[in-house]
Every structure is written in structure tokens, then in C-alpha cells.
Tab-separated table of N, CA, C and O in Angstrom:
chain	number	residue	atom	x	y	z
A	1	UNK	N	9.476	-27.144	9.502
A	1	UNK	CA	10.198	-25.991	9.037
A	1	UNK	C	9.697	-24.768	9.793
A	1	UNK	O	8.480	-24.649	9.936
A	2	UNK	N	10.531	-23.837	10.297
A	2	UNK	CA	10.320	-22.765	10.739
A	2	UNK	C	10.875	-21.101	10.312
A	2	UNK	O	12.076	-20.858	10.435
A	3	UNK	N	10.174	-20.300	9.947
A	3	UNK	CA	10.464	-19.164	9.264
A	3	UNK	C	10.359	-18.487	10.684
A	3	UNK	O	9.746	-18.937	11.652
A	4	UNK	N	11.113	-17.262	10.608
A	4	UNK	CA	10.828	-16.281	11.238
A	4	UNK	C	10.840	-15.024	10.798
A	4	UNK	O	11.663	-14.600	9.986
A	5	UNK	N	9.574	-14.099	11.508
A	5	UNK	CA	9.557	-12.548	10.740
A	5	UNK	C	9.245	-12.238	11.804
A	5	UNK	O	9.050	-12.857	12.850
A	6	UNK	N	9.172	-10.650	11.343
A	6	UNK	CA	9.838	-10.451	10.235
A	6	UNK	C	11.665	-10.115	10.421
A	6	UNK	O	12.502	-9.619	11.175
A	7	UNK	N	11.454	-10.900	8.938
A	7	UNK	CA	13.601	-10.731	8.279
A	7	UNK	C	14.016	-9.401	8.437
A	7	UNK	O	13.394	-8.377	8.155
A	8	UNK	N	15.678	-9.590	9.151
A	8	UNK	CA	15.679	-8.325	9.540
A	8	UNK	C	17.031	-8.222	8.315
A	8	UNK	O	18.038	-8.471	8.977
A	9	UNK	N	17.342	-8.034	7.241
A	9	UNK	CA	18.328	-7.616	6.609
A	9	UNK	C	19.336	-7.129	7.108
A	9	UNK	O	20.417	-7.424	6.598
A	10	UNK	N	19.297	-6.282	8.199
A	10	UNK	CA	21.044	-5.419	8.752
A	10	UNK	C	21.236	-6.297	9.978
A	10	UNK	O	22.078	-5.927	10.796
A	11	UNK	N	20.603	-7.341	10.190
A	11	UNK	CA	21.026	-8.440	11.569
A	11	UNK	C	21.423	-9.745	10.916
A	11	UNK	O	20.605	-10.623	10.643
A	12	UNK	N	22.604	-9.821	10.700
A	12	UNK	CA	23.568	-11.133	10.447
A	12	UNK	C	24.107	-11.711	11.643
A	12	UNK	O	25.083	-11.242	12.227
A	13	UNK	N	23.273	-13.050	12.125
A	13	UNK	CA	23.746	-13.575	13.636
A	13	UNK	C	23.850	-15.189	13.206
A	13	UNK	O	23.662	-16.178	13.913
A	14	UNK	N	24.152	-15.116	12.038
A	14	UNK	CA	24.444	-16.687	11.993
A	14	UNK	C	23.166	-17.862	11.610
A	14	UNK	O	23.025	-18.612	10.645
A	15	UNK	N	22.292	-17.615	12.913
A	15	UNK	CA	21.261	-18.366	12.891
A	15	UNK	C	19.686	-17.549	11.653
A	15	UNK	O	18.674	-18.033	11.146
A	16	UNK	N	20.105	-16.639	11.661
A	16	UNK	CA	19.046	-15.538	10.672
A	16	UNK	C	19.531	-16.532	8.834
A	16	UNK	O	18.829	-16.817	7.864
A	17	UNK	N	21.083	-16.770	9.153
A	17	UNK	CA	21.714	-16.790	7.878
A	17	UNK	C	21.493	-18.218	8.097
A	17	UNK	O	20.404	-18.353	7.540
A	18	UNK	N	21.845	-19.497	8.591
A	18	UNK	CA	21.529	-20.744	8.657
A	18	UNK	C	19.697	-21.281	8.428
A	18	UNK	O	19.262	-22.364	8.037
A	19	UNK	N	19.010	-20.112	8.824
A	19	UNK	CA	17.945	-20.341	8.613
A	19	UNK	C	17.515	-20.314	7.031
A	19	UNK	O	16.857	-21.185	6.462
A	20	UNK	N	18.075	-19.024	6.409
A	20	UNK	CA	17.539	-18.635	5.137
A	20	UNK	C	18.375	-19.722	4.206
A	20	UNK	O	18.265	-19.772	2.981
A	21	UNK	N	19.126	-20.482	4.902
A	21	UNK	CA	19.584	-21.405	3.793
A	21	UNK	C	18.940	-22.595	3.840
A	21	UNK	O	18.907	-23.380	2.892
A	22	UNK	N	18.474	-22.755	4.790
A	22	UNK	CA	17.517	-23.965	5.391
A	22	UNK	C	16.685	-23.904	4.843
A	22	UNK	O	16.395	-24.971	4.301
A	23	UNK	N	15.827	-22.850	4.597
A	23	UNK	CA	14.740	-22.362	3.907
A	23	UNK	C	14.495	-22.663	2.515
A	23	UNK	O	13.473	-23.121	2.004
A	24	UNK	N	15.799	-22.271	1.880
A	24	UNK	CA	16.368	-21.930	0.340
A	24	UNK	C	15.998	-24.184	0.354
A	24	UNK	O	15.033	-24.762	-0.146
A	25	UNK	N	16.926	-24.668	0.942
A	25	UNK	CA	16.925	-25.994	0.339
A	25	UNK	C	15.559	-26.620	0.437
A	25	UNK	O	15.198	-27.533	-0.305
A	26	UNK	N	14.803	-26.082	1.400
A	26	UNK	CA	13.560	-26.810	1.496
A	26	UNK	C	13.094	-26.545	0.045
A	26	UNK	O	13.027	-27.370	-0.866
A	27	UNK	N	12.721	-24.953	0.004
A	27	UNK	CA	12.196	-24.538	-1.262
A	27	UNK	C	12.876	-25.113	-2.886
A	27	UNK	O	12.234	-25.181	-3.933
A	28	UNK	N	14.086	-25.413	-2.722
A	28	UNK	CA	13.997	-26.718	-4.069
A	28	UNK	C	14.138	-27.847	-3.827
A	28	UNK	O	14.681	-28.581	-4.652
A	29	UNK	N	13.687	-28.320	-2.621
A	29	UNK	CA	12.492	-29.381	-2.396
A	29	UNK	C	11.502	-29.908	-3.218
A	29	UNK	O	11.342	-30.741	-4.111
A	30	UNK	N	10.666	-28.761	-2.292
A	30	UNK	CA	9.434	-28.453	-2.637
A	30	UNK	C	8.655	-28.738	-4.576
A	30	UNK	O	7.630	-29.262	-5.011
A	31	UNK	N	10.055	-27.931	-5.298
A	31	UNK	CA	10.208	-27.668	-6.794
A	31	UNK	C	10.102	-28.949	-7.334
A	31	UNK	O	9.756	-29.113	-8.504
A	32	UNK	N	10.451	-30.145	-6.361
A	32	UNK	CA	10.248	-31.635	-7.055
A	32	UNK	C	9.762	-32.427	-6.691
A	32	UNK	O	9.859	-33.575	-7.123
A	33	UNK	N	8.912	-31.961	-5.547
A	33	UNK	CA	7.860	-33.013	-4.521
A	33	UNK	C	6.856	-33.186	-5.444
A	33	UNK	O	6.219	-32.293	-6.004
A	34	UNK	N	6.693	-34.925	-5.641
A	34	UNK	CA	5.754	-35.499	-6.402
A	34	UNK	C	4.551	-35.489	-5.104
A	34	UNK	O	5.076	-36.010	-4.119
A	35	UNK	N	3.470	-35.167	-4.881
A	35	UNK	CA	2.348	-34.749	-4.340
A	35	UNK	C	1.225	-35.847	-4.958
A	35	UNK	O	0.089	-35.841	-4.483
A	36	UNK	N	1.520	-36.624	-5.847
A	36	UNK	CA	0.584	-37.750	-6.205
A	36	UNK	C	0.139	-38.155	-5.429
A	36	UNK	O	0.931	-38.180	-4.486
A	37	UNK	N	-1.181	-38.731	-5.081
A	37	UNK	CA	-2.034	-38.989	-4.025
A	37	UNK	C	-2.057	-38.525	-2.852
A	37	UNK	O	-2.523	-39.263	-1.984
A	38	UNK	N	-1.599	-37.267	-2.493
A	38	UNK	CA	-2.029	-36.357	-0.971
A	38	UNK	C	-3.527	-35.536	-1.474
A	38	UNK	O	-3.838	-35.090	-2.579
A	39	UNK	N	-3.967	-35.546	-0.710
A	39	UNK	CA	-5.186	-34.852	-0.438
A	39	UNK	C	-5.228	-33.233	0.403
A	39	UNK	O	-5.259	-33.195	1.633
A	40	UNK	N	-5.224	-32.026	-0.397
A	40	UNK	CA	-4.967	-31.081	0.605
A	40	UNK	C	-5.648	-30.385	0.323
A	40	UNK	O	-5.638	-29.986	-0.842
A	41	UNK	N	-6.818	-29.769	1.490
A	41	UNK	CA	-7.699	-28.821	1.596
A	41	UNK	C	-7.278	-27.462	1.819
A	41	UNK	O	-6.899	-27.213	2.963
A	42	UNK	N	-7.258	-26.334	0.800
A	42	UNK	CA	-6.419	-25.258	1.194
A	42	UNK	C	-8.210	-24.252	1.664
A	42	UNK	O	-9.245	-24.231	0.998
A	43	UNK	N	-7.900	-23.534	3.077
A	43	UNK	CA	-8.487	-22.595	3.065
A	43	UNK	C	-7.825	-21.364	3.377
A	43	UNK	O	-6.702	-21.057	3.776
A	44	UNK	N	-9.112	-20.619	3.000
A	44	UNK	CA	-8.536	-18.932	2.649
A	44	UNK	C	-9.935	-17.854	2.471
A	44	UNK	O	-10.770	-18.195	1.634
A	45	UNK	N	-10.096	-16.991	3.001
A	45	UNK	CA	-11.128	-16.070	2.737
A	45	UNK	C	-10.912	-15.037	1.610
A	45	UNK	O	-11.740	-14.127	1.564
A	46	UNK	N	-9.923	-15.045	0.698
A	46	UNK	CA	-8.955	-14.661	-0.217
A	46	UNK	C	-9.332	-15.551	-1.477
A	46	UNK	O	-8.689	-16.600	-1.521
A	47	UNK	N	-10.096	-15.387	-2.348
A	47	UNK	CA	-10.279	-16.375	-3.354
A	47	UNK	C	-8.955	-16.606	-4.653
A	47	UNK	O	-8.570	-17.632	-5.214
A	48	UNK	N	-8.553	-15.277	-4.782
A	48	UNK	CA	-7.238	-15.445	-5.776
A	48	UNK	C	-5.926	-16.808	-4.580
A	48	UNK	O	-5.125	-17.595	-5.085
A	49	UNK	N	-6.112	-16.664	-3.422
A	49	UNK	CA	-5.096	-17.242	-3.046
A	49	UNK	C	-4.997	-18.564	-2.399
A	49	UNK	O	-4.017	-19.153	-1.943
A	50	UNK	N	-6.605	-18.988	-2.489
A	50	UNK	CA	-6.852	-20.412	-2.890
A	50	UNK	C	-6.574	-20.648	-4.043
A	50	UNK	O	-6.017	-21.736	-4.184
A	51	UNK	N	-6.764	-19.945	-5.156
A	51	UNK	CA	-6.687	-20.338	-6.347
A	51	UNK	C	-5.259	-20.498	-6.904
A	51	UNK	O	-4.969	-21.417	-7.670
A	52	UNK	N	-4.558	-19.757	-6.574
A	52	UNK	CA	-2.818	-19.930	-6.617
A	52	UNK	C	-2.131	-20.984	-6.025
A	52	UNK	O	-1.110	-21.567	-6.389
A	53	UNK	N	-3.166	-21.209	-4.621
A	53	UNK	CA	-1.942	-22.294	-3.828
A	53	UNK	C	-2.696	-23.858	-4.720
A	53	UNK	O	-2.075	-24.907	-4.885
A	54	UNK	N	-4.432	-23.542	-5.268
A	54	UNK	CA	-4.471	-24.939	-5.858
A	54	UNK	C	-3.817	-25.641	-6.861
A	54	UNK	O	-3.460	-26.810	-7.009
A	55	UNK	N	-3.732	-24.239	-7.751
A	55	UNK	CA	-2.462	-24.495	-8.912
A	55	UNK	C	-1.508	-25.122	-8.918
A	55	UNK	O	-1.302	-26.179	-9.514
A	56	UNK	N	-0.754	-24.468	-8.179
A	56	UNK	CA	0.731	-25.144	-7.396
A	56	UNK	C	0.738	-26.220	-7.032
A	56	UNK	O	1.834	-26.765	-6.903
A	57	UNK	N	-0.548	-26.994	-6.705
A	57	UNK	CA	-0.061	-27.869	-5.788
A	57	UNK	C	-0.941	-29.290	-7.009
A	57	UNK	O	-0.927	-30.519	-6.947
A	58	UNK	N	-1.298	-28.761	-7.542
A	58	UNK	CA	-2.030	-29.389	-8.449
A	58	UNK	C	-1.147	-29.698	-9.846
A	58	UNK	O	-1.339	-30.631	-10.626
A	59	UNK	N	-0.364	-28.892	-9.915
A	59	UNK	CA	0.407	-29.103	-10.456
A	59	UNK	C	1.627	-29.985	-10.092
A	59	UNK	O	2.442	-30.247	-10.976
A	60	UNK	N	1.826	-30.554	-8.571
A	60	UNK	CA	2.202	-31.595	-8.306
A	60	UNK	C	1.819	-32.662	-8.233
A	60	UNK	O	2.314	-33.588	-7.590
A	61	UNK	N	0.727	-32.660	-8.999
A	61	UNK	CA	-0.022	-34.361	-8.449
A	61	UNK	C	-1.165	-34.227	-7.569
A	61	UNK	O	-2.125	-34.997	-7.591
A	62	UNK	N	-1.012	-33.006	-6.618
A	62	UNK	CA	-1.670	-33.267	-5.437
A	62	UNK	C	-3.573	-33.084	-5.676
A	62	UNK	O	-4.177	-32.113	-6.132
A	63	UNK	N	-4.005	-34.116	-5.284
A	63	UNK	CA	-5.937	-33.562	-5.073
A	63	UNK	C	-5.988	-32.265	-4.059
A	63	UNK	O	-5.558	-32.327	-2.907
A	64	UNK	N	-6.508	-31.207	-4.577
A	64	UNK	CA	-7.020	-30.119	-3.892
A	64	UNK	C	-7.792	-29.649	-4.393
A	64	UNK	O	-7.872	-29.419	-5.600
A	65	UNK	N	-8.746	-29.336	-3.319
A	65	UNK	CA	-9.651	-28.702	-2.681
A	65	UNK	C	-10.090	-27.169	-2.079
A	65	UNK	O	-9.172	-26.673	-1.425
A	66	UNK	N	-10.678	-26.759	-2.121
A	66	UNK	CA	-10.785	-25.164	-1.265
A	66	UNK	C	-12.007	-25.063	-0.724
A	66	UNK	O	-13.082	-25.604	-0.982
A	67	UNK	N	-11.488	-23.899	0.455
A	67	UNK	CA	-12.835	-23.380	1.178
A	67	UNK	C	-12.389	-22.044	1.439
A	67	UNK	O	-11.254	-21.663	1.723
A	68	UNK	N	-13.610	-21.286	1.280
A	68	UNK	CA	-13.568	-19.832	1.671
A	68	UNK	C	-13.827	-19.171	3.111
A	68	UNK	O	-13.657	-18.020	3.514
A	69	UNK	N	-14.297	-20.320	3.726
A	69	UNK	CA	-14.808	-19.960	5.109
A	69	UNK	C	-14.200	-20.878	5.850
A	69	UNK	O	-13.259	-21.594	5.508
A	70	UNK	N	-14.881	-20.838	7.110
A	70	UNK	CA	-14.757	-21.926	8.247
A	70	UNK	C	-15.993	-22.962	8.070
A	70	UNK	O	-16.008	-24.161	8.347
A	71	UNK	N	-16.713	-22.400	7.693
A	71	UNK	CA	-18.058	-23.846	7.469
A	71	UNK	C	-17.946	-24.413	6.461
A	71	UNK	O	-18.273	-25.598	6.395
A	72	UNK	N	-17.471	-23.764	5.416
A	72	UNK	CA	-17.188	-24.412	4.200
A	72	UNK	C	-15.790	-25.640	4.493
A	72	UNK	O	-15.901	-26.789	4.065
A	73	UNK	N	-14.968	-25.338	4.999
A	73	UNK	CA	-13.903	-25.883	4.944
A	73	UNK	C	-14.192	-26.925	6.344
A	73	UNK	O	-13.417	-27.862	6.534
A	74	UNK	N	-15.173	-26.720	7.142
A	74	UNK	CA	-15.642	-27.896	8.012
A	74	UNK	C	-16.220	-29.472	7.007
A	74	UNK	O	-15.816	-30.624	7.166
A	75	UNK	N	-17.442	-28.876	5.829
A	75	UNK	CA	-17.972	-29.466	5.319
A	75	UNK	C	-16.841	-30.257	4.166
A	75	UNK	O	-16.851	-31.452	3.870
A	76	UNK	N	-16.017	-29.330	3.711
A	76	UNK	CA	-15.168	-29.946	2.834
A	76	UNK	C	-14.123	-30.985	3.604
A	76	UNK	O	-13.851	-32.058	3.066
A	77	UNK	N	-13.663	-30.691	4.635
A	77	UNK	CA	-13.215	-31.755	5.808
A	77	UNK	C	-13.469	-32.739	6.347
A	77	UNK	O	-12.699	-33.350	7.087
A	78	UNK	N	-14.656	-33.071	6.048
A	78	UNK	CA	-15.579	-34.303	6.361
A	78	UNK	C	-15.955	-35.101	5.168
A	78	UNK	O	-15.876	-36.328	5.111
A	79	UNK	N	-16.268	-34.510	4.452
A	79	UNK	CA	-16.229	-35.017	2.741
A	79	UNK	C	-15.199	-35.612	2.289
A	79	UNK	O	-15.243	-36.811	2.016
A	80	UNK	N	-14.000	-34.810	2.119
A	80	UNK	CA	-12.835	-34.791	1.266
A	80	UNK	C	-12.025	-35.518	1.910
A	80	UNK	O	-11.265	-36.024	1.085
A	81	UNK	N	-11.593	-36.084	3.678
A	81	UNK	CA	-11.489	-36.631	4.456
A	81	UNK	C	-9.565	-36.279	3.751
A	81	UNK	O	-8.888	-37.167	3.233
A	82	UNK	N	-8.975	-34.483	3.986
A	82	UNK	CA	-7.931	-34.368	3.384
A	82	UNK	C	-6.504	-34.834	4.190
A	82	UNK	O	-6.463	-34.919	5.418
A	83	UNK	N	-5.600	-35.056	3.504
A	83	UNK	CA	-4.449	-35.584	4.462
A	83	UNK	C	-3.657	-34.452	4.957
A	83	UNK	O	-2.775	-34.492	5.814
A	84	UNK	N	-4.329	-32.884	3.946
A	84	UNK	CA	-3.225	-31.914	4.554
A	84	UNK	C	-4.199	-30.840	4.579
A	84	UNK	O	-4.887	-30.586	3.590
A	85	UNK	N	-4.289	-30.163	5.728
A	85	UNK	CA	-5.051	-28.809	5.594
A	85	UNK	C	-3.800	-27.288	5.518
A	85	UNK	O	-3.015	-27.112	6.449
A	86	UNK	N	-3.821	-26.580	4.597
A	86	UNK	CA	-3.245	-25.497	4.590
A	86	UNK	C	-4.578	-24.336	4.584
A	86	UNK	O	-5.399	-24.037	3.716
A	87	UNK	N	-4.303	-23.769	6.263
A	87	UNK	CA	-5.391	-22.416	6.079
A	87	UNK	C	-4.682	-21.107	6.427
A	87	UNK	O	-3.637	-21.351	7.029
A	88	UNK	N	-4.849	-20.095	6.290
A	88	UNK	CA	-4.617	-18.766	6.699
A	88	UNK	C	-5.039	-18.458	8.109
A	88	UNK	O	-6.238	-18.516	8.381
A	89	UNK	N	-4.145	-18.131	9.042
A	89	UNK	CA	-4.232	-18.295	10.669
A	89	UNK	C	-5.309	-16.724	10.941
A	89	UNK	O	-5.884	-16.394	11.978
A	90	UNK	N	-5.279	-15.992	9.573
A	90	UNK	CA	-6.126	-14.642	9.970
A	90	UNK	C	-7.406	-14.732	9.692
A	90	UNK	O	-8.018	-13.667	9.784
A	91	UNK	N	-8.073	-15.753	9.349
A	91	UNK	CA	-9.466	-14.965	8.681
A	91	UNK	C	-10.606	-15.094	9.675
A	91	UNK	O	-10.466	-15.816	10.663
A	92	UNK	N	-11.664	-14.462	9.467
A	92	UNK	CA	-12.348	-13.939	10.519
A	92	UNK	C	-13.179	-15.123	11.151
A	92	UNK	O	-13.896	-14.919	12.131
């Protein structure tokens, strides 16, 4: 799946609008993906937003995990041996 930003609201080219519907169906997808037995290590230097995405996803079934760092989430990676890593492409 691919998003693009940022959404430009006053640019209707078809593909802006094919996308956000693409988007839309993934996202009630998502709303019924049984996640039973995936393994996903979420990192984040953001502690509320590990804690939101574990919810969510925990609430599908899924085993998760968090790390706040990069060493942490090395060590939890080797341990937890996860099938999905979701991290934040910014943190330091």
C-alpha cells in the first residue's frame, strides 16, 4: 500500500482520488484482520504511540511487543524473533 503526502485537497487528478479509495478499502480491511499468531515489534521513541499501536493490534489477536530505542528494539528482535516490525522512520 502506498499513501502519498502530503494530500492536497484542491488537486482532483483522478489518481489522488483512486488512491484515497484504495486507502479507504484497505482501512476496512484492516477493521477485520484476525492478527492471531503474527508477532509484531512496534518501535517508537514516543511512548504513548507504542502504546496505541499495541492496543490496536492486540486487540486483533496480534503478539506485540515494543521498543523505545534502537538497542532496545535490536534486543527485542532477537528475542521476540517478530514476523512484523512497525518503526517510526524519524527517531534519532
Amino acid at each position: 500500500m502506498f499513501v502519498t503526502l502530503p494530500w492536497e485537497p484542491g488537486r482532483h487528478d483522478g489518481k489522488q482520488e483512486a488512491d484515497a479509495l484504495r486507502n479507504g478499502a484497505v482501512d476496512e480491511a484492516v477493521v477485520e484482520a484476525d492478527l492471531t499468531g503474527i508477532k509484531v515489534l512496534v518501535v517508537d521513541d514516543e511512548e504513548d504511540s507504542v502504546a496505541a499501536v499495541k492496543r490496536i493490534l492486540k486487540r486483533r489477536g496480534a503478539e506485540v511487543r515494543g521498543a523505545g530505542s534502537m538497542d532496545e528494539a535490536l534486543g527485542e528482535f532477537r528475542q521476540f524473533a517478530p514476523h512484523v516490525v512497525l518503526s517510526d522512520i524519524g527517531m534519532p
